[in-house]
Amino acid sequence: MRIVIQRVSEASVTINGRVHGSIGKGFLILLGVCEEDNEEDVEWLVKKVVNLRVFDDENGVMNRSIMDTGGECLVVSQFTLFASYKKGNRPSWLRAAKHEISVPLYERFCSRLQEEMGREVQTGEFGADMKVALTNDGPVTICMDTKNKE
């Protein structure tokens, strides 16, 4: 699994002209699933997300987690995180998991994140044409891949 986490002061996802999910201060998380991913990847990523210390403490040092700040999360599926661009200029999506693998793992990630945070997690809609808006705070943007845990 691959995620891009953006610390935001606000973010939203709109589908067919209607806001489907929105948050204030917290994380916008773009999530991609590949064929080899499983439940262990979900658990590892959820733990990393809830414990990631990228919010300022009273001294202006990034030393607080989303749990410490009471922040919110918006998770949006994004198969394009597994784009292969090695040949030519048109990306290939062969590494992105098929729906039968990616949908359950996306949903599991969202539900586990919600359980760990103890509050609702906003989402996009898997496979929909989504318009994502955000105000990146910092900016702070971090990429994580469960195949690069070390």
Coordinates of N, CA and C in Angstrom, one line a residue:
M1 N 0.9 -1.2 0.0 CA 0.0 0.0 0.0 C 0.9 1.2 0.0
R2 N 0.4 2.2 -0.6 CA 1.1 3.5 -0.7 C 0.1 4.6 -0.3
I3 N 0.6 5.5 0.5 CA -0.2 6.7 0.8 C 0.6 8.0 0.7
V4 N -0.1 9.0 0.4 CA 0.5 10.4 0.4 C -0.4 11.1 1.5
I5 N 0.3 11.5 2.5 CA -0.4 12.3 3.6 C -0.1 13.7 3.5
Q6 N -1.1 14.5 3.4 CA -0.9 16.0 3.4 C -1.5 16.6 4.7
R7 N -0.7 17.3 5.4 CA -1.3 18.0 6.6 C -2.0 19.2 6.0
V8 N -3.3 19.3 6.4 CA -4.2 20.3 5.9 C -4.8 21.2 7.0
S9 N -5.2 22.4 6.6 CA -6.1 23.2 7.5 C -7.5 22.9 7.1
E10 N -7.8 22.4 5.9 CA -9.1 22.0 5.5 C -8.9 21.2 4.2
A11 N -9.9 20.3 3.9 CA -9.9 19.5 2.7 C -11.3 19.0 2.5
S12 N -11.6 18.8 1.2 CA -12.9 18.2 0.9 C -12.8 17.4 -0.4
V13 N -13.8 16.5 -0.6 CA -13.9 15.8 -1.9 C -15.4 15.9 -2.3
T14 N -15.5 16.3 -3.6 CA -16.8 16.6 -4.2 C -17.0 15.5 -5.4
I15 N -18.2 15.0 -5.4 CA -18.6 14.0 -6.4 C -19.9 14.4 -7.0
N16 N -19.9 14.6 -8.4 CA -21.1 15.0 -9.1 C -21.6 16.3 -8.5
G17 N -20.8 17.3 -8.2 CA -21.2 18.6 -7.7 C -21.6 18.7 -6.3
R18 N -21.5 17.5 -5.5 CA -21.9 17.5 -4.1 C -20.7 17.2 -3.2
V19 N -20.6 17.9 -2.1 CA -19.5 17.6 -1.2 C -19.8 16.2 -0.6
H20 N -18.9 15.3 -0.7 CA -19.1 13.9 -0.2 C -18.4 13.8 1.2
G21 N -17.3 14.5 1.4 CA -16.6 14.5 2.7 C -15.8 15.7 2.8
S22 N -15.7 16.2 4.1 CA -14.9 17.4 4.3 C -14.3 17.4 5.7
I23 N -13.2 18.0 5.9 CA -12.6 18.0 7.2 C -12.0 19.4 7.4
G24 N -11.7 19.7 8.7 CA -10.9 20.9 9.0 C -9.5 20.5 9.2
K25 N -8.8 20.9 10.2 CA -7.4 20.6 10.5 C -7.2 19.1 10.6
G26 N -6.2 18.6 9.9 CA -5.9 17.1 10.0 C -5.1 16.6 8.8
F27 N -5.5 15.4 8.3 CA -4.8 14.8 7.2 C -5.7 14.5 6.0
L28 N -5.3 14.9 4.8 CA -5.8 14.3 3.6 C -4.9 13.2 3.3
I29 N -5.5 12.0 3.1 CA -4.7 10.8 2.8 C -5.1 10.2 1.5
L30 N -4.2 10.2 0.5 CA -4.4 9.5 -0.8 C -3.9 8.1 -0.6
L31 N -4.7 7.1 -0.9 CA -4.4 5.7 -0.7 C -4.4 4.9 -2.0
G32 N -3.3 4.2 -2.2 CA -3.3 3.3 -3.4 C -3.0 1.9 -2.9
V33 N -3.6 0.9 -3.6 CA -3.4 -0.5 -3.2 C -2.9 -1.3 -4.4
C34 N -1.9 -2.1 -4.1 CA -1.3 -3.0 -5.2 C -1.7 -4.4 -4.9
E35 N -1.4 -5.3 -5.9 CA -1.9 -6.7 -5.8 C -1.3 -7.4 -4.6
E36 N -0.1 -7.1 -4.2 CA 0.5 -7.9 -3.1 C 0.0 -7.4 -1.7
D37 N -0.7 -6.4 -1.6 CA -1.1 -5.8 -0.3 C -2.1 -6.7 0.5
N38 N -2.1 -6.6 1.8 CA -2.9 -7.5 2.7 C -3.2 -6.7 4.0
E39 N -3.8 -7.4 4.9 CA -4.2 -6.9 6.2 C -3.0 -6.3 7.0
E40 N -1.9 -7.0 6.9 CA -0.7 -6.5 7.6 C -0.3 -5.1 7.2
D41 N -0.4 -4.9 5.9 CA -0.1 -3.5 5.3 C -1.1 -2.5 5.9
V42 N -2.4 -2.8 6.0 CA -3.4 -1.9 6.6 C -3.0 -1.6 8.0
E43 N -2.7 -2.6 8.8 CA -2.3 -2.4 10.2 C -1.1 -1.5 10.4
W44 N -0.1 -1.8 9.6 CA 1.2 -1.0 9.7 C 0.9 0.5 9.4
L45 N 0.2 0.7 8.3 CA -0.1 2.1 7.8 C -0.9 2.8 8.8
V46 N -2.0 2.2 9.4 CA -2.8 2.9 10.3 C -2.0 3.3 11.6
K47 N -1.2 2.4 12.1 CA -0.3 2.8 13.2 C 0.6 3.9 12.9
K48 N 1.2 3.9 11.7 CA 2.1 5.0 11.3 C 1.3 6.4 11.2
V49 N 0.1 6.3 10.6 CA -0.7 7.5 10.5 C -1.1 8.1 11.8
V50 N -1.6 7.3 12.7 CA -2.1 7.9 14.0 C -1.0 8.4 14.9
N51 N 0.2 7.8 14.7 CA 1.4 8.2 15.6 C 2.3 9.2 14.9
L52 N 2.1 9.6 13.6 CA 3.0 10.5 12.9 C 3.0 11.8 13.6
R53 N 4.2 12.3 14.0 CA 4.2 13.6 14.7 C 4.7 14.7 13.8
V54 N 3.7 15.3 13.2 CA 3.9 16.4 12.3 C 3.1 17.7 12.6
F55 N 2.5 17.7 13.8 CA 1.8 18.9 14.2 C 2.6 19.6 15.2
D56 N 2.6 20.9 15.2 CA 3.4 21.7 16.1 C 3.0 21.6 17.6
D57 N 4.0 21.6 18.4 CA 3.7 21.6 19.9 C 3.8 23.1 20.3
E58 N 3.8 23.4 21.6 CA 3.7 24.8 22.1 C 5.0 25.5 21.7
N59 N 6.1 24.8 21.3 CA 7.3 25.5 21.0 C 7.5 25.6 19.5
G60 N 6.5 25.2 18.7 CA 6.6 25.3 17.3 C 7.3 24.2 16.6
V61 N 7.5 23.1 17.4 CA 8.3 22.0 16.9 C 7.3 20.9 16.5
M62 N 7.5 20.3 15.3 CA 6.6 19.2 14.9 C 6.8 18.0 15.8
N63 N 6.0 17.9 16.9 CA 6.1 16.9 17.9 C 4.8 16.3 18.4
R64 N 3.7 16.7 17.7 CA 2.4 16.2 18.1 C 1.7 15.4 17.0
S65 N 1.0 14.3 17.4 CA 0.3 13.5 16.4 C -1.1 14.0 16.2
I66 N -1.8 13.4 15.2 CA -3.2 13.7 15.0 C -4.0 13.3 16.2
M67 N -3.6 12.3 16.9 CA -4.3 11.9 18.1 C -4.2 13.0 19.2
D68 N -3.0 13.6 19.3 CA -2.7 14.7 20.3 C -3.5 15.9 20.0
T69 N -3.8 16.2 18.7 CA -4.4 17.5 18.3 C -5.9 17.4 18.1
G70 N -6.4 16.1 18.1 CA -7.9 16.0 17.8 C -8.2 16.2 16.3
G71 N -7.2 16.1 15.4 CA -7.4 16.4 14.0 C -8.3 15.3 13.4
E72 N -8.7 15.7 12.1 CA -9.6 14.8 11.3 C -8.8 14.2 10.2
C73 N -9.4 13.2 9.6 CA -8.9 12.5 8.4 C -9.9 12.4 7.3
L74 N -9.4 12.7 6.0 CA -10.2 12.4 4.8 C -9.3 11.5 4.0
V75 N -9.9 10.3 3.7 CA -9.2 9.3 2.9 C -9.8 9.2 1.5
V76 N -8.9 9.3 0.5 CA -9.4 9.2 -0.9 C -8.6 8.1 -1.6
S77 N -9.3 7.2 -2.3 CA -8.6 6.1 -3.0 C -7.9 6.7 -4.2
Q78 N -6.7 6.2 -4.6 CA -6.0 6.8 -5.7 C -5.1 5.7 -6.3
F79 N -5.6 5.0 -7.3 CA -4.9 3.9 -7.9 C -3.7 4.5 -8.7
T80 N -3.7 5.8 -9.0 CA -2.6 6.3 -9.8 C -1.3 6.4 -9.0
L81 N -1.3 6.2 -7.7 CA -0.1 6.1 -6.9 C 0.8 5.0 -7.3
F82 N 0.2 4.0 -8.1 CA 1.0 2.9 -8.6 C 1.3 3.0 -10.1
A83 N 1.4 4.2 -10.6 CA 1.7 4.4 -12.0 C 3.1 4.0 -12.3
S84 N 3.3 3.3 -13.4 CA 4.6 3.0 -13.9 C 4.9 3.9 -15.0
Y85 N 6.0 4.6 -15.0 CA 6.3 5.6 -16.0 C 7.6 5.3 -16.7
K86 N 8.1 4.1 -16.6 CA 9.4 3.8 -17.1 C 9.5 3.7 -18.6
K87 N 8.4 3.3 -19.3 CA 8.4 3.2 -20.7 C 7.5 4.3 -21.3
G88 N 8.0 5.1 -22.1 CA 7.2 6.1 -22.8 C 6.6 7.2 -21.9
N89 N 5.6 7.8 -22.3 CA 5.0 9.0 -21.5 C 3.6 8.7 -21.1
R90 N 3.0 7.5 -21.4 CA 1.7 7.2 -20.9 C 1.8 6.2 -19.8
P91 N 1.4 6.6 -18.6 CA 1.6 5.7 -17.4 C 0.8 4.4 -17.6
S92 N 1.4 3.3 -17.0 CA 0.7 2.0 -16.9 C 0.2 1.9 -15.5
W93 N -0.9 1.2 -15.3 CA -1.5 1.0 -14.0 C -1.5 -0.5 -13.6
L94 N -0.6 -1.3 -14.2 CA -0.6 -2.7 -14.0 C -0.3 -3.1 -12.5
R95 N 0.4 -2.3 -11.7 CA 0.7 -2.7 -10.3 C -0.5 -2.4 -9.4
A96 N -1.4 -1.5 -9.8 CA -2.6 -1.2 -9.0 C -3.5 -2.5 -8.9
A97 N -4.0 -2.7 -7.7 CA -4.8 -3.9 -7.5 C -6.2 -3.8 -8.2
K98 N -6.7 -4.9 -8.6 CA -8.0 -5.0 -9.1 C -9.0 -4.7 -8.0
H99 N -10.3 -4.3 -8.4 CA -11.3 -4.0 -7.4 C -11.5 -5.0 -6.3
E100 N -11.4 -6.3 -6.7 CA -11.7 -7.3 -5.6 C -10.7 -7.3 -4.5
I101 N -9.5 -6.8 -4.8 CA -8.5 -6.7 -3.7 C -8.5 -5.3 -3.1
S102 N -8.6 -4.2 -4.0 CA -8.4 -2.9 -3.5 C -9.6 -2.3 -2.7
V103 N -10.8 -2.7 -3.1 CA -12.0 -2.1 -2.4 C -12.0 -2.6 -1.0
P104 N -11.9 -3.9 -0.7 CA -11.9 -4.4 0.7 C -10.8 -3.8 1.5
L105 N -9.6 -3.7 1.0 CA -8.4 -3.1 1.7 C -8.6 -1.6 2.0
Y106 N -9.1 -0.9 1.0 CA -9.4 0.5 1.2 C -10.4 0.7 2.3
E107 N -11.5 -0.1 2.2 CA -12.5 0.0 3.3 C -12.0 -0.4 4.6
R108 N -11.1 -1.4 4.7 CA -10.6 -1.9 5.9 C -9.6 -0.8 6.5
F109 N -8.8 -0.1 5.7 CA -8.0 0.9 6.1 C -8.8 2.0 6.8
C110 N -9.9 2.5 6.1 CA -10.7 3.5 6.6 C -11.4 3.1 7.9
S111 N -11.9 1.9 8.0 CA -12.5 1.5 9.3 C -11.5 1.3 10.4
R112 N -10.3 0.8 10.1 CA -9.3 0.6 11.2 C -8.8 2.0 11.6
L113 N -8.6 2.9 10.7 CA -8.2 4.3 11.1 C -9.3 4.9 12.0
Q114 N -10.5 4.8 11.6 CA -11.6 5.3 12.4 C -11.6 4.7 13.8
E115 N -11.4 3.4 13.9 CA -11.3 2.7 15.2 C -10.2 3.2 16.1
E116 N -9.0 3.4 15.5 CA -7.8 3.8 16.2 C -8.0 5.3 16.7
M117 N -8.6 6.1 15.8 CA -8.8 7.5 16.2 C -9.9 7.7 17.1
G118 N -10.9 6.8 17.1 CA -12.0 7.0 18.0 C -13.0 8.1 17.5
R119 N -12.9 8.4 16.2 CA -13.8 9.4 15.6 C -14.0 9.1 14.1
E120 N -15.0 9.7 13.6 CA -15.3 9.4 12.2 C -14.2 9.9 11.2
V121 N -14.0 9.0 10.2 CA -13.1 9.3 9.1 C -13.9 9.6 7.9
Q122 N -13.7 10.7 7.3 CA -14.3 11.1 6.0 C -13.7 10.4 4.8
T123 N -14.4 10.1 3.8 CA -13.9 9.3 2.7 C -14.4 9.9 1.4
G124 N -13.7 9.5 0.3 CA -14.2 9.7 -1.0 C -15.1 8.5 -1.4
E125 N -15.3 8.3 -2.6 CA -16.1 7.1 -3.1 C -15.2 6.3 -4.1
F126 N -14.9 5.1 -3.7 CA -14.0 4.3 -4.5 C -14.5 4.2 -6.0
G127 N -13.6 4.6 -6.9 CA -13.8 4.5 -8.3 C -14.6 5.7 -8.9
A128 N -15.0 6.6 -8.1 CA -15.7 7.8 -8.6 C -14.8 8.8 -9.2
D129 N -15.3 9.7 -10.0 CA -14.6 10.9 -10.5 C -14.7 11.9 -9.4
M130 N -13.6 12.2 -8.7 CA -13.7 13.0 -7.5 C -12.9 14.3 -7.7
K131 N -13.4 15.4 -7.2 CA -12.7 16.6 -7.2 C -12.2 16.9 -5.7
V132 N -10.9 16.9 -5.5 CA -10.3 17.1 -4.2 C -9.8 18.5 -4.0
A133 N -10.2 19.1 -3.0 CA -9.7 20.5 -2.7 C -9.1 20.5 -1.3
L134 N -8.0 21.2 -1.2 CA -7.3 21.2 0.1 C -6.5 22.5 0.3
T135 N -6.3 22.8 1.5 CA -5.3 23.9 1.9 C -4.2 23.2 2.6
N136 N -3.1 23.0 1.9 CA -2.0 22.3 2.5 C -1.4 23.2 3.6
D137 N -1.2 22.6 4.8 CA -0.7 23.4 5.9 C 0.8 23.1 6.1
G138 N 1.6 24.1 5.8 CA 3.1 24.0 6.0 C 3.8 24.5 4.8
P139 N 3.8 23.8 3.7 CA 3.2 22.5 3.4 C 3.9 21.3 4.0
V140 N 3.2 20.3 4.5 CA 3.7 19.1 5.0 C 3.1 18.0 4.2
T141 N 3.9 17.3 3.4 CA 3.5 16.2 2.6 C 4.5 15.0 2.8
I142 N 3.9 13.8 3.1 CA 4.7 12.7 3.4 C 4.2 11.5 2.6
C143 N 5.1 10.7 2.0 CA 4.8 9.5 1.3 C 5.2 8.3 2.1
M144 N 4.4 7.3 2.1 CA 4.7 6.1 2.8 C 4.3 4.9 1.9
D145 N 5.2 3.9 1.9 CA 4.9 2.6 1.2 C 5.2 1.5 2.1
T146 N 4.3 0.5 2.2 CA 4.4 -0.6 3.1 C 5.5 -1.5 2.6
K147 N 6.0 -1.4 1.3 CA 7.1 -2.2 0.8 C 8.4 -1.6 1.2
N148 N 8.4 -0.4 1.8 CA 9.6 0.2 2.3 C 9.5 0.6 3.7
K149 N 9.3 -0.4 4.6 CA 9.1 -0.2 6.0 C 10.4 0.1 6.7
E150 N 11.5 -0.3 6.2 CA 12.8 -0.1 6.9 C 13.3 1.3 6.7

